[in-house]
Amino acid sequence: MILDFIDQNKSRYEDELKAFLRIPSISTSPEHKGEVRRCAEFVSDELKRIGLQNVGIYETAGHPVVYGERLDGGAGAPTVLFYGHYDVQPVDPLNLWTNPPFEPTIKGDNIYARGSVDDKGQVWLQLKAIEAHLRTNGALPVNVKVMIEGEEEIGSPNLDKFLADHKDLLACDTVLVSDTPMFGYDQPSLCYGLRGLCYMQVEVTGPNRDLHSGFFGGAVANPINALGVMISKLKDEKGKILIDGFYDNVVAITDRERAEFAKLPYDRKAFMADLETDATPGEEGYSELERMWTRPTLDCNGIWGGFQGEGAKTVLPSKAHAKISMRLVPGQSPEEIAKKFEAFIMKIKPAGVKVNVIDLHGGMPAMTPIDSRGMTAARKAMHEVFGKEPFLTREGGSIPIVNSFSSILGAPTVLMGFGLPDQDAHSPNEKMNLNNFHRGIKCGALFFEYMKA
Ligand code: BES
Ligand code: ZN
């Protein structure tokens, strides 16, 4: 039976995953363009190897999309489109990794590597679920299409066009995505809401060149100070974002959701202990889960300028920069918020500096129905594998294309993920729990089964 087959192949699955993880497919880094392509080829070879048909690497204006399908179910059967991403985030700061990020290492129950949980491990587990059907039954219970992209971590800038250009190829009843965390190690969850993102860069220029801070200090605007002043005006002490009109279209959390989230066993003490912090600051009037899942935020992601070396240099710098991103919720769009952000920055800009605001990328928030056929199949599959009913959660991260699956393809998405919140996605020492990787393969296999019934 298929679950036994999955149990018998564990070590092969782990070896294969390691090969996938060795490819440094960092989509944001121009130097890695060749590696990103090599990774697309690796995925495409695997789709062919497991027995998918019509496999192809599709060019886009950026990194390629890999597609394959197996329409065993026939015309009357439901069609599932599995979506994932083969690109990964940058690895810096490299010195904080205990193993090199692209030399996957198993320690205890975890495999450590960049992309292990986000999202290569979770892509691989679904490909193994498909393979398990083909190897044990010679066919899939439903029609399955697979689309794995290489630009998710940079906001999927070319995927809407790909969807619109290939509507027939991608036509489906349900989209399946495994790129979200579970609530806890033994506690599966199905996510029905994701935040969006608006990612901006602010460049501040003071004098036309770096200056001696003794000669000039006192009569010249310092761009780092100016940037600090501007950043401090973006939020008040109660965590409210002060950009004009920022909350205009925000869809509020419902009473029902509030009640449901309040029942979840969120443990503030454990949360703080894991992060070694002594407080969980944020917008007044909302619980941590509400703030992380349903409220918009604004955070600086990077800031630089002036002297960064060891020791001291009395310089009055010419330039300062900050990367600032905002997580968005239903009702908001990256375009709307980018405009409001820029207008506000220009309004609060101190005298003596020039400011340039760049829109780096963004993504729409998304909500998915909780009562779809796919959700029912996913719930059943997770219950069977984990022995527990999955929690219904929202999440604070973004998967930009999920909104387009409903707006362009007209299909609801099921977010059945197998990560954990402490697996350090995007951080040094990213890891994936291998028990949940193998349980994920079983969930995937059963999901396809239950989509048929
Ligand atoms: N896997 C994440 C999305 C995610 C993270 C969902 C946490 C739920 C909880 C995905 O790969 C990701 O990191 N997306 C980016 C998208 C952005 C660059 C547009 C993100 O959220 O930062
Ligand atoms: Zn990610």
XYZ file of C-alpha atoms and ligand atoms in Angstrom:
476
model
C 0.000 0.000 0.000
C 1.127 3.516 -0.747
C 1.912 4.524 2.868
C 4.197 1.489 3.251
C 5.973 2.396 0.039
C 6.606 5.873 1.484
C 7.956 4.373 4.720
C 10.318 2.128 2.784
C 11.818 4.957 0.749
C 12.746 7.418 3.479
C 16.503 7.354 3.011
C 16.227 7.711 -0.765
C 13.917 10.741 -0.299
C 16.449 12.361 2.013
C 19.356 11.749 -0.381
C 17.411 13.232 -3.260
C 16.404 16.253 -1.222
C 20.067 16.857 -0.413
C 20.914 17.029 -4.113
C 18.137 19.611 -4.626
C 19.405 21.636 -1.647
C 22.968 21.715 -2.981
C 21.963 24.060 -5.807
C 22.324 27.719 -4.706
C 19.221 29.038 -6.459
C 19.166 32.533 -4.920
C 16.708 34.395 -7.108
C 17.504 37.933 -5.967
C 21.214 37.624 -6.721
C 22.300 38.350 -10.313
C 25.490 36.265 -9.835
C 23.350 33.200 -9.194
C 21.355 33.400 -12.421
C 23.069 30.301 -13.845
C 22.490 28.330 -10.667
C 18.815 29.287 -10.636
C 18.520 27.892 -14.165
C 20.435 24.752 -13.205
C 17.894 24.301 -10.421
C 14.990 24.643 -12.893
C 16.633 21.923 -14.999
C 17.030 19.737 -11.924
C 13.301 20.075 -11.162
C 12.321 19.459 -14.760
C 14.479 16.289 -14.906
C 12.785 15.068 -11.742
C 9.283 15.722 -13.102
C 10.179 13.599 -16.124
C 11.808 10.929 -13.993
C 8.781 10.437 -11.737
C 6.584 10.067 -14.800
C 4.952 13.422 -15.450
C 4.134 14.284 -19.039
C 4.306 17.419 -21.143
C 7.211 18.569 -18.973
C 8.764 21.867 -19.953
C 10.899 24.756 -18.795
C 9.053 27.956 -19.661
C 10.989 31.165 -20.092
C 9.766 34.366 -18.446
C 11.228 37.862 -18.277
C 13.061 36.576 -15.181
C 13.778 33.063 -13.941
C 12.046 30.114 -15.642
C 8.905 28.244 -14.577
C 8.910 24.440 -14.617
C 5.697 22.649 -15.571
C 4.553 19.050 -15.874
C 1.263 17.157 -15.724
C -0.352 13.789 -15.551
C -3.983 13.734 -16.559
C -4.759 10.190 -15.441
C -8.069 11.127 -13.851
C -9.667 11.897 -17.215
C -12.131 14.573 -18.203
C -14.605 14.034 -15.358
C -12.064 14.000 -12.542
C -10.940 17.030 -10.539
C -7.670 18.685 -11.465
C -5.169 19.743 -8.814
C -2.445 22.247 -9.624
C 0.486 21.883 -7.247
C 2.496 25.102 -6.933
C 5.817 25.623 -5.185
C 9.072 27.497 -5.641
C 12.615 26.292 -6.255
C 14.265 29.642 -5.530
C 15.674 30.558 -2.119
C 16.597 33.643 -0.106
C 20.176 34.942 0.257
C 22.331 33.278 2.932
C 23.965 36.217 4.685
C 25.244 36.534 7.385
C 27.276 33.507 6.371
C 29.399 33.439 9.547
C 26.327 32.528 11.623
C 25.766 29.230 9.800
C 27.086 26.182 11.610
C 27.152 24.265 8.300
C 27.632 25.825 4.871
C 24.128 26.731 3.597
C 24.408 24.665 0.421
C 25.970 21.595 2.025
C 22.850 19.982 3.516
C 23.563 18.334 6.856
C 21.327 16.071 8.904
C 21.561 16.530 12.664
C 19.015 14.727 14.813
C 15.614 14.937 13.115
C 16.445 18.009 11.057
C 18.071 18.705 7.737
C 19.921 22.035 7.670
C 20.366 24.016 4.458
C 19.073 27.176 2.808
C 15.747 26.258 1.227
C 15.261 23.142 3.370
C 11.845 24.243 4.615
C 11.279 27.237 2.302
C 10.456 25.697 -0.035
C 12.560 22.889 -1.515
C 11.740 20.350 1.207
C 8.058 21.043 0.791
C 8.226 20.903 -3.007
C 10.100 17.642 -2.817
C 7.612 16.029 -0.477
C 4.747 16.690 -2.882
C 6.769 15.384 -5.832
C 7.420 12.247 -3.774
C 3.668 11.945 -3.058
C 3.012 12.013 -6.794
C 5.823 9.552 -7.425
C 4.463 7.197 -4.744
C 1.132 6.953 -6.606
C 2.825 6.383 -9.918
C 5.186 3.757 -8.517
C 2.529 1.835 -6.573
C -0.556 2.268 -8.778
C 0.877 3.361 -12.119
C -1.532 6.295 -12.127
C -2.739 9.259 -10.080
C -6.279 9.251 -8.650
C -6.993 12.728 -10.072
C -5.516 14.972 -12.735
C -2.377 16.600 -11.441
C -0.508 19.586 -12.820
C 2.733 20.837 -11.311
C 4.104 24.359 -11.605
C 7.323 25.208 -9.760
C 8.606 28.753 -10.117
C 11.933 30.467 -9.486
C 10.900 33.962 -8.391
C 8.665 33.568 -5.344
C 11.239 35.052 -3.008
C 11.359 38.218 -5.103
C 7.599 38.670 -5.273
C 6.765 36.509 -8.351
C 7.001 39.531 -10.690
C 6.448 37.520 -13.884
C 4.027 34.865 -12.737
C 0.754 36.762 -13.185
C 1.592 37.107 -16.875
C 2.525 33.438 -17.035
C -0.850 32.515 -15.512
C -2.742 34.790 -17.882
C -0.783 33.509 -20.924
C -1.276 29.842 -19.990
C -4.800 29.815 -18.608
C -5.785 26.638 -20.446
C -2.624 24.769 -19.580
C -3.042 25.659 -15.901
C -6.841 25.265 -15.681
C -7.688 23.454 -12.453
C -10.274 22.997 -9.723
C -7.942 23.407 -6.762
C -4.437 24.708 -6.219
C -2.278 22.941 -3.632
C 0.604 24.807 -1.986
C 3.008 23.495 0.646
C 4.906 26.585 1.768
C 3.446 27.469 5.171
C 4.168 26.360 8.755
C 2.178 24.012 10.964
C 1.072 25.294 14.372
C 3.414 22.922 16.203
C 5.525 19.843 15.644
C 2.634 17.417 16.185
C -0.110 19.882 15.400
C -1.010 20.171 11.721
C -2.730 23.276 10.447
C -4.374 24.507 7.296
C -3.838 28.151 6.528
C -6.615 30.216 4.926
C -5.066 33.676 4.863
C -1.714 35.215 3.936
C -0.497 38.756 4.240
C 0.739 40.729 1.253
C 3.889 42.800 1.008
C 5.076 46.211 -0.124
C 8.894 46.453 -0.121
C 10.490 49.883 -0.464
C 14.000 51.311 -0.399
C 14.735 54.820 0.775
C 17.913 56.631 -0.286
C 18.816 59.831 1.488
C 21.495 62.199 0.215
C 22.858 65.074 2.264
C 25.975 66.899 1.107
C 27.388 65.915 -2.290
C 30.389 64.151 -0.689
C 31.554 62.735 2.635
C 32.791 65.509 4.920
C 34.973 66.011 7.985
C 32.441 66.111 10.807
C 34.528 68.644 12.669
C 34.766 71.148 9.853
C 31.161 70.806 8.811
C 29.201 69.316 11.718
C 26.558 71.787 12.873
C 25.805 73.348 9.528
C 25.093 70.361 7.254
C 22.193 67.893 7.257
C 23.372 64.395 8.144
C 21.483 61.870 5.968
C 21.723 59.129 8.606
C 20.187 61.380 11.230
C 17.553 62.479 8.720
C 16.731 58.861 7.887
C 16.448 58.065 11.598
C 14.057 60.961 12.095
C 11.909 59.828 9.162
C 11.820 56.212 10.345
C 10.769 57.320 13.815
C 7.805 59.151 12.317
C 6.432 56.087 10.523
C 4.936 54.522 13.678
C 3.800 55.782 17.062
C 4.630 54.217 20.456
C 1.435 52.187 20.342
C 2.551 50.429 17.175
C 0.151 52.316 14.922
C 1.479 53.137 11.450
C 1.217 56.864 10.782
C 1.380 56.924 6.972
C -1.631 58.924 5.753
C -4.461 56.633 4.671
C -2.521 53.476 5.523
C -5.485 51.758 7.208
C -8.179 53.155 4.867
C -9.119 49.871 3.222
C -8.022 47.338 5.836
C -10.540 44.531 6.261
C -10.938 43.966 10.002
C -10.701 40.587 11.668
C -14.150 39.110 12.315
C -15.486 38.300 15.782
C -15.605 34.656 14.794
C -11.914 34.640 13.840
C -11.004 36.421 17.058
C -12.839 33.790 19.034
C -11.212 30.942 17.062
C -7.678 32.354 17.357
C -8.151 32.959 21.085
C -8.755 29.222 21.481
C -5.432 28.261 19.879
C -2.766 27.212 22.374
C -0.429 30.135 21.724
C 2.205 30.214 24.465
C 3.634 33.707 24.982
C 6.284 32.505 27.422
C 7.563 29.822 25.035
C 7.498 32.323 22.168
C 9.655 34.777 24.147
C 11.954 32.057 25.481
C 12.649 30.759 21.967
C 13.669 34.256 20.856
C 15.338 35.212 24.137
C 13.308 38.399 24.397
C 11.314 39.809 27.282
C 8.366 41.400 25.497
C 6.143 41.034 22.424
C 5.558 44.637 21.387
C 3.122 45.533 18.639
C -0.091 47.296 17.776
C -2.218 47.998 20.814
C -5.523 46.167 21.114
C -4.568 42.957 19.335
C -3.141 39.631 20.490
C 0.161 38.409 19.070
C -1.523 35.955 16.692
C -3.928 38.660 15.537
C -1.046 41.060 14.974
C 1.071 38.524 13.092
C -1.740 37.104 10.975
C -4.355 39.786 10.436
C -2.826 43.242 10.936
C -0.525 45.190 8.633
C 2.996 45.988 9.842
C 5.954 48.159 8.923
C 9.537 47.029 9.536
C 13.015 48.148 8.566
C 14.813 45.204 6.988
C 18.177 46.842 6.502
C 19.879 50.155 7.079
C 23.285 51.401 6.058
C 25.402 54.457 5.449
C 28.479 56.170 6.781
C 31.417 54.464 8.395
C 30.941 50.740 9.033
C 34.509 49.607 9.736
C 36.200 48.898 13.009
C 37.235 51.821 15.140
C 35.988 55.365 14.702
C 35.962 57.775 11.782
C 34.709 61.313 12.203
C 32.775 61.508 8.974
C 29.631 63.299 8.016
C 28.351 60.967 5.310
C 26.820 61.948 2.036
C 24.357 59.045 1.844
C 22.150 56.797 3.953
C 19.829 53.990 2.914
C 17.082 51.855 4.391
C 15.060 48.907 3.197
C 11.571 49.138 4.652
C 8.776 46.669 4.072
C 5.151 46.564 5.031
C 3.068 43.410 5.438
C -0.380 44.004 4.021
C -3.775 42.534 4.806
C -6.951 42.056 2.752
C -8.154 45.364 1.375
C -4.652 46.742 0.855
C -2.595 46.439 -2.324
C 1.137 46.950 -2.783
C 0.535 49.650 -5.413
C -1.736 51.680 -3.142
C 0.590 51.403 -0.152
C 3.745 52.168 -2.177
C 2.172 55.463 -3.301
C 1.069 56.383 0.213
C 4.479 55.467 1.631
C 6.337 57.634 -0.865
C 3.993 60.592 -0.385
C 4.401 60.393 3.397
C 8.198 60.139 3.237
C 8.304 63.221 1.007
C 6.017 65.050 3.447
C 8.211 64.351 6.500
C 11.582 64.744 4.788
C 13.779 67.149 6.786
C 15.391 70.168 5.124
C 18.857 69.754 3.605
C 18.492 66.214 2.253
C 17.241 64.760 -1.000
C 15.199 61.571 -0.810
C 14.669 58.930 -3.453
C 12.077 56.211 -2.844
C 12.274 52.972 -4.834
C 9.535 50.332 -5.003
C 11.460 47.025 -4.886
C 8.627 44.532 -5.064
C 5.370 43.477 -3.547
C 2.634 40.914 -3.373
C -1.109 40.836 -2.779
C -2.624 39.449 0.432
C -4.842 36.405 -0.033
C -7.726 34.640 1.659
C -8.907 31.182 0.664
C -12.218 29.434 1.356
C -12.225 27.038 4.307
C -15.000 24.804 2.989
C -13.698 23.914 -0.489
C -13.379 20.338 -1.688
C -9.612 20.709 -1.445
C -9.780 21.865 2.167
C -11.944 18.882 3.061
C -9.504 16.488 1.386
C -6.520 18.170 3.094
C -8.212 18.068 6.482
C -8.916 14.356 6.102
C -5.374 13.594 4.930
C -3.739 15.528 7.776
C -6.056 13.997 10.340
C -5.184 10.520 9.173
C -1.412 11.076 9.155
C -1.043 13.164 12.331
C -3.947 11.629 14.254
C -5.248 15.124 14.964
C -7.695 17.517 13.388
C -5.706 20.377 11.768
C -6.119 23.879 13.197
C -7.408 26.561 10.862
C -4.902 29.407 10.883
C -3.891 32.505 8.995
C -0.223 33.353 8.527
C 1.822 36.498 8.378
C 4.076 35.586 5.463
C 3.282 36.156 1.796
C 2.912 33.957 -1.247
C 2.105 36.578 -3.848
C 0.644 34.298 -6.491
C -2.074 32.810 -4.265
C -4.308 35.819 -4.855
C -3.839 35.408 -8.623
C -4.846 31.750 -8.522
C -8.319 32.923 -7.637
C -8.376 36.152 -9.670
C -6.791 34.747 -12.861
C -7.425 30.989 -12.764
C -10.622 31.132 -10.701
C -9.384 28.338 -8.442
C -9.278 28.211 -4.629
C -5.972 27.387 -2.974
C -5.284 24.881 -0.217
C -2.307 25.887 1.929
C -1.194 22.579 3.404
C 2.278 23.241 4.767
C 4.714 21.224 6.838
C 7.161 23.816 8.131
C 7.443 25.011 11.714
C 7.732 28.581 12.951
C 11.143 27.896 14.537
C 12.786 26.505 11.408
C 14.600 29.728 10.598
C 13.387 30.250 7.052
C 15.249 33.257 5.587
C 17.707 33.101 8.544
C 21.003 31.315 9.183
C 20.721 27.567 9.918
C 17.396 27.099 8.164
C 16.164 23.563 8.770
C 13.321 21.202 8.012
C 12.111 18.538 10.392
C 12.491 15.240 8.549
C 9.658 13.486 10.391
C 7.299 16.150 9.134
C 8.885 15.906 5.689
C 7.960 12.195 5.583
C 4.540 12.824 7.142
C 4.074 15.498 4.479
C 4.651 12.944 1.711
C 1.892 10.793 3.183
C -0.444 13.771 3.507
C 0.195 14.652 -0.140
C -0.468 11.084 -1.254
C -3.731 10.905 0.710
C -4.769 14.373 -0.439
C -4.779 13.243 -4.074
C -6.706 10.148 -3.032
C -9.358 12.131 -1.128
C -9.709 14.697 -3.881
C -11.151 11.884 -5.972
C -13.741 10.674 -3.468
N 7.161 30.377 2.611
C 7.112 31.786 2.583
C 5.755 32.339 2.901
C 5.301 32.204 4.338
C 6.138 32.522 5.377
C 4.023 31.832 4.589
C 5.687 32.432 6.686
C 3.567 31.744 5.882
C 4.405 32.044 6.931
C 7.544 32.322 1.242
O 8.543 31.591 0.607
C 8.109 33.689 1.461
O 9.045 33.823 2.188
N 7.552 34.667 0.799
C 8.078 35.983 0.819
C 7.386 36.722 -0.280
C 7.835 38.115 -0.535
C 9.282 38.190 -0.895
C 6.975 38.764 -1.562
C 7.833 36.631 2.171
O 6.794 36.405 2.803
O 8.711 37.373 2.637
Zn 10.487 32.343 1.702
